C-alpha positions in Angstrom: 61.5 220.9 20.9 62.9 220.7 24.3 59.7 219.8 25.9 59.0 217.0 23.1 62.5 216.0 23.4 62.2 215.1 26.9 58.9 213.6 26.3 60.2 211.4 23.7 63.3 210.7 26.0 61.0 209.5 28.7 58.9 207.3 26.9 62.1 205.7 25.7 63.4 205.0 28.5 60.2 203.4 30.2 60.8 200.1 28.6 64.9 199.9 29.8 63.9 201.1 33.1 61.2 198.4 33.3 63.7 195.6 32.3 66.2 196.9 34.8 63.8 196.9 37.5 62.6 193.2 36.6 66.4 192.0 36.5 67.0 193.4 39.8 63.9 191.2 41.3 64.7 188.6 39.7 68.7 188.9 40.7 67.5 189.4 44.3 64.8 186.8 44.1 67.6 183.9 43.1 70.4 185.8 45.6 67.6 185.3 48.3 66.8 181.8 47.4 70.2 181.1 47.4 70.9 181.9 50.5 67.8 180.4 52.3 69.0 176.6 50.0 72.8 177.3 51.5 70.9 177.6 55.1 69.0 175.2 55.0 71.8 172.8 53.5 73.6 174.4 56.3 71.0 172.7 58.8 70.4 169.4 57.3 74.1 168.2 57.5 74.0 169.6 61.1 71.4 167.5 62.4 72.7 164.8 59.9 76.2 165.3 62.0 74.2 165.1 65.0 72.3 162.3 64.8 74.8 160.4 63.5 76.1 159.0 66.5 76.6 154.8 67.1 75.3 153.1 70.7 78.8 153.4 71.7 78.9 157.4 71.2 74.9 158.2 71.6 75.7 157.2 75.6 77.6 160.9 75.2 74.6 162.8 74.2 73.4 163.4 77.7 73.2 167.0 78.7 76.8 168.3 78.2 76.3 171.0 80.5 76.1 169.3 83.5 79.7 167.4 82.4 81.4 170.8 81.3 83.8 169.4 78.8 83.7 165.8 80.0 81.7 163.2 77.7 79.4 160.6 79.5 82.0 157.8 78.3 84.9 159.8 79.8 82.7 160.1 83.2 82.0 156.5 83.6 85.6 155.5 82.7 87.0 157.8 85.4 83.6 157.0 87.8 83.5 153.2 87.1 86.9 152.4 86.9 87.3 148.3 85.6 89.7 146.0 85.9 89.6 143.4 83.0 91.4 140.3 83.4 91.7 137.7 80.4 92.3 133.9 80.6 94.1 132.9 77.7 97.7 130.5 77.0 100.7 130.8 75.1 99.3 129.2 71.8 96.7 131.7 71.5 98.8 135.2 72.8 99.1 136.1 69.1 96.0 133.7 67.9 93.5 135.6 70.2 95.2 137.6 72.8 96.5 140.4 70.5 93.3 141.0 69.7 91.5 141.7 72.5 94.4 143.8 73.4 94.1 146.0 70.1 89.8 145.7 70.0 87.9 146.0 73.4 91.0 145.4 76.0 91.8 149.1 75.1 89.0 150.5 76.7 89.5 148.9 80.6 91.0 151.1 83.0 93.2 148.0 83.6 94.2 144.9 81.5 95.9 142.0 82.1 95.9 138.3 80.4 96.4 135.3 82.9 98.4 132.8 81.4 101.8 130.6 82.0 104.4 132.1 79.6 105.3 136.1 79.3 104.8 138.0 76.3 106.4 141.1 75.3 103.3 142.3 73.4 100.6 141.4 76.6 100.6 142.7 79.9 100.8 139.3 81.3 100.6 137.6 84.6 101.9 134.5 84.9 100.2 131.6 86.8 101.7 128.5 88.1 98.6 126.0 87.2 99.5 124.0 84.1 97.6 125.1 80.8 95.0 122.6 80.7 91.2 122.9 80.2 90.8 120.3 83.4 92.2 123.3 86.3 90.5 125.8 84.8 88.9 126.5 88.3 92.1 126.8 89.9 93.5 129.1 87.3 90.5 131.0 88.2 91.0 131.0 92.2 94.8 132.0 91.4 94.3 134.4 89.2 91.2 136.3 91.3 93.1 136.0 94.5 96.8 137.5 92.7 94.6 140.5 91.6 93.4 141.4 95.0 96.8 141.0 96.3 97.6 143.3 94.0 95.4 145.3 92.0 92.6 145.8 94.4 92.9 149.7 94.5 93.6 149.8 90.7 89.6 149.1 90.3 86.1 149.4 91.2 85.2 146.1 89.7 87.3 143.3 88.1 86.0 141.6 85.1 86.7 137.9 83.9 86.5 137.3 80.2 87.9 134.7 77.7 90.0 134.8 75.0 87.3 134.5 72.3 84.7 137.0 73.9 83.7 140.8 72.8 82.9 143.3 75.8 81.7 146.7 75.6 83.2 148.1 77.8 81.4 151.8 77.9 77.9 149.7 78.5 79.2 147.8 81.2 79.8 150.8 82.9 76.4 152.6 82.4 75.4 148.8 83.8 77.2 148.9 87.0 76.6 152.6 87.9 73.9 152.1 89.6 75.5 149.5 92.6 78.7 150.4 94.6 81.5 148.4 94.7 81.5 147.8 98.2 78.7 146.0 97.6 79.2 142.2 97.8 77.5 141.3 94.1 78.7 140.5 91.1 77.0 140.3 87.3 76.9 138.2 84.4 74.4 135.8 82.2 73.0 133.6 85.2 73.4 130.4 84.7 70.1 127.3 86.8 72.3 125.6 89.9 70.5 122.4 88.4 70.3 119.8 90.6 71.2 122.5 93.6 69.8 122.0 97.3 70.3 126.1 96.7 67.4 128.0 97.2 67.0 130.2 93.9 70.7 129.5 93.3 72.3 131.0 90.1 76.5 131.3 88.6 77.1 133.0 85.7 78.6 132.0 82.4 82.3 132.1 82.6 82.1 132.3 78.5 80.2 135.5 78.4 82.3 137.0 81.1 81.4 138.3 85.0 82.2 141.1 87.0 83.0 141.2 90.8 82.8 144.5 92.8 85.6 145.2 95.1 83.5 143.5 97.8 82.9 140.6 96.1 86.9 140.3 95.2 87.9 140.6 98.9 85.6 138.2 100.3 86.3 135.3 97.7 90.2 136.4 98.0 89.7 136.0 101.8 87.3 132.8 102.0 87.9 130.0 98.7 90.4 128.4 100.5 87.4 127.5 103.2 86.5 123.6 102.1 82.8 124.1 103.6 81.9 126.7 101.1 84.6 126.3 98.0 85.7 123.9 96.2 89.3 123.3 97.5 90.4 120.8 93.9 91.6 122.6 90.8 89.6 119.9 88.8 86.2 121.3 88.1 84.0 123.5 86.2 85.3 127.0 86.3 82.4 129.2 86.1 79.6 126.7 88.2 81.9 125.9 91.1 83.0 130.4 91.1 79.1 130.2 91.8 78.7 128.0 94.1 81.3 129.5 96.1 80.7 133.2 95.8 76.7 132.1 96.9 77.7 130.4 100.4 80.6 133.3 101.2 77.1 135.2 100.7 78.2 137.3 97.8 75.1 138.3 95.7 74.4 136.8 92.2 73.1 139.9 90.7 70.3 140.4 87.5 72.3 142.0 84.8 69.3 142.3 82.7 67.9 145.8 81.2 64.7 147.7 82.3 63.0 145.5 79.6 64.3 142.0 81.0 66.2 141.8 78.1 70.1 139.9 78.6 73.6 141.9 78.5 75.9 139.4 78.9 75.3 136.5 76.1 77.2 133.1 76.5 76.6 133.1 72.7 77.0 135.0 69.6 74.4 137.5 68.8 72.6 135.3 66.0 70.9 132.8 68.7 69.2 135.8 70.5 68.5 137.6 66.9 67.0 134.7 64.8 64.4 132.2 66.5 65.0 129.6 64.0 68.5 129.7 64.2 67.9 127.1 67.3 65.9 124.5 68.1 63.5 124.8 71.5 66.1 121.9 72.5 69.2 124.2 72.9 71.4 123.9 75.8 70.7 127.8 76.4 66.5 127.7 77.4 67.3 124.6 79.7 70.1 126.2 81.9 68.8 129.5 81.6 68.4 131.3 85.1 66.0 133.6 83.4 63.8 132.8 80.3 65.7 133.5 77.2 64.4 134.8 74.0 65.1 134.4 70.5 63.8 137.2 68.2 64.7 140.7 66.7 63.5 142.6 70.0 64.9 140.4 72.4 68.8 141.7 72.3 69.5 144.5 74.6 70.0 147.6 73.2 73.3 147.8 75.6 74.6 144.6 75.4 77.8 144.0 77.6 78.9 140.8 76.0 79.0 138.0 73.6 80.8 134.6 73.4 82.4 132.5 70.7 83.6 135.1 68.4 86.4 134.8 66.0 89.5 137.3 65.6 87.7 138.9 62.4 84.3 139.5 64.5 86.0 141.4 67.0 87.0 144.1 64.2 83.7 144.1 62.5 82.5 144.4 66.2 85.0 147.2 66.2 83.6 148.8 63.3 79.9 149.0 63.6 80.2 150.8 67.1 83.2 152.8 67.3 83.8 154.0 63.3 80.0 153.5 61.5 77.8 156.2 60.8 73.7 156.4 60.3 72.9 159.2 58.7 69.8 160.2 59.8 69.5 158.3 62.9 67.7 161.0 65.0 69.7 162.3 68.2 69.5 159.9 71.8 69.6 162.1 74.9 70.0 160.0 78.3 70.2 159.8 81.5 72.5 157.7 83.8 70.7 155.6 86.1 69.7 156.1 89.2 71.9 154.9 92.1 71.1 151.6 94.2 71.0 151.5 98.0 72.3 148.1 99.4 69.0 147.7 101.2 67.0 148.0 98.8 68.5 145.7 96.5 65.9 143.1 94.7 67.1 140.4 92.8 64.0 138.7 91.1 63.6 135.0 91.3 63.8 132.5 88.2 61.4 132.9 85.7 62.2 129.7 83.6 60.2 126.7 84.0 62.0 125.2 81.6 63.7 121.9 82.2 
């Protein structure tokens, strides 16, 4: 009895030890899978995280360990330090000003708006030319030659902007990294000297913005007031007769285009460049042009420094798309900073525009 006892028992218990057996596999199976979904969940949202990063932040994905715990932003800032000065007036300090203050004017090392009333909310510098579009080339003297007086050591390079223009500030640093500041140059969108005995004469848009390096401050500080190069009047064209001047005190007018001869600075807003038919071949832009400009979805730099002509609420969608919006699965950019320029073996290519 006892052996058929445990002979019944056991083949009793085959079938129960069977199903235990398969619930184990199939308890580890699903505790397995489980944890290979969580990791690779785990994963995706990492390199979702990761290459989620806007122009503005994907400058910072260089190699981190040659900055230690120093982004590529942080470097420039502390390596290319800028000055930005801002020509505005009274009726437009809480129009415009404030704005620029609160958007793009955060980011200089230095700010300061040139205008002919204080304001408690702007860090202001107030100029003695009357507020009137006429002088604007005095205002512009005035103001360059206070700021060397004294801001020179505040900056590497001192950047003129309007009111009603956008700069990005971290790109205008990966721009200028390249050339020192005791270089005599200076950048912006270059502008035809039309109608110039000049040789391959360019100025740049005072619209868009342009920067001057330390050298280029001193010497125009030290020579506009010399009638055989400057303009001594007040009464003139800001931004052509800053060229003309700059160009016989021998300062250089310097290509601020990319690697693919694509603009940075952009005397207009970024539709022009984006959509060809936005314009007709007639527009102001392909005539005065310094270099050929294009119109089409390729032809904006992927760094652009600048644009002109753009409202209050632009500047906060500007705002938006490169310092707060995400792209999820935008894959990962790793750069490199440029490499640096010698003085002497500066080239600045010719025109290219045979448009006239």
């Amino acid at each position: 009895m006892d052996g058929q006892y445990i002979t019944l028992g056991f083949e009793r218990e085959r079938p129960s030890a069977r199903r235990s057996s398969t619930k184990r596999a199939v308890l580890l199976f699903l505790l397995v899978g489980s944890l290979l979904i969580t990791l690779f969940a785990y994963w995706d949202v990492l390199m979702i995280t990761a290459s989620a990063v806007p122009l503005a932040r994907g400058i910072d994905s260089i190699d981190q360990t040659a900055l230690g715990n120093e982004t590529l932003a942080e470097k420039l800032h502390r390596e290319v330090r800028i000055l930005c000065w801002v020509l505005t007036t009274p009726k437009y300090h809480k129009a415009r000003a404030v704005h620029v203050l609160r958007t793009w004017g955060r980011r200089c090392n230095k700010i300061y708006f040139m205008t002919s009333e204080p304001d408690d909310e702007l860090p202001t510098v107030v100029l003695t030319k009357p507020d009137e579009y006429e002088v604007l080339w005095g205002k512009t003297k005035e103001a360059f030659t206070y700021i060397h007086e004294h801001f020179a050591d505040e900056a590497d390079w001192f950047i003129k902007a309007d009111d009603d223009t956008y700069v990005f500030l971290e790109n205008l640093r990966y721009m200028l990294y390249p050339y020192s500041p005791s270089t005599p140059i200076y950048f912006g969108f270059n502008y035809k000297l039309i109608g110039s005995q000049l040789k391959n004469a360019s100025y740049m848009s005072g619209g868009s913005g342009y920067v001057l390096s330390r050298e280029a401050l001193r010497i125009f500080a030290e020579g506009h007031n010399d009638s055989t190069k400057c303009r001594q009047e007040d009464n003139s064209a800001e931004d052509l007769e800053m060229g003309k001047c700059l160009f016989n005190l021998g300062v250089k007018a310097g290509d601020s285009r990319d690697g693919q001869f694509r603009n940075r600075f952009y005397p207009v807003g970024p539709f022009e460049s984006l959509l060809s038919g936005y314009t007709g071949m007639d527009f102001w832009l392909y005539k005065y042009a310094f270099y050929q400009p294009r119109s089409c979805m390729d032809c904006l730099s992927e760094y652009p420094v600048s644009f002109h002509y753009v409202s209050n609420e632009e500047l906060y969608v500007f705002e938006y798309f490169n310092y707060q919006f995400q792209l999820s699965g935008q894959r990962p950019m790793v750069e490199r900073l440029p490499e640096r320029i010698r003085e002497e073996d500066l080239v600045i290519p010719e025109s290219d525009n045979t448009v006239t």
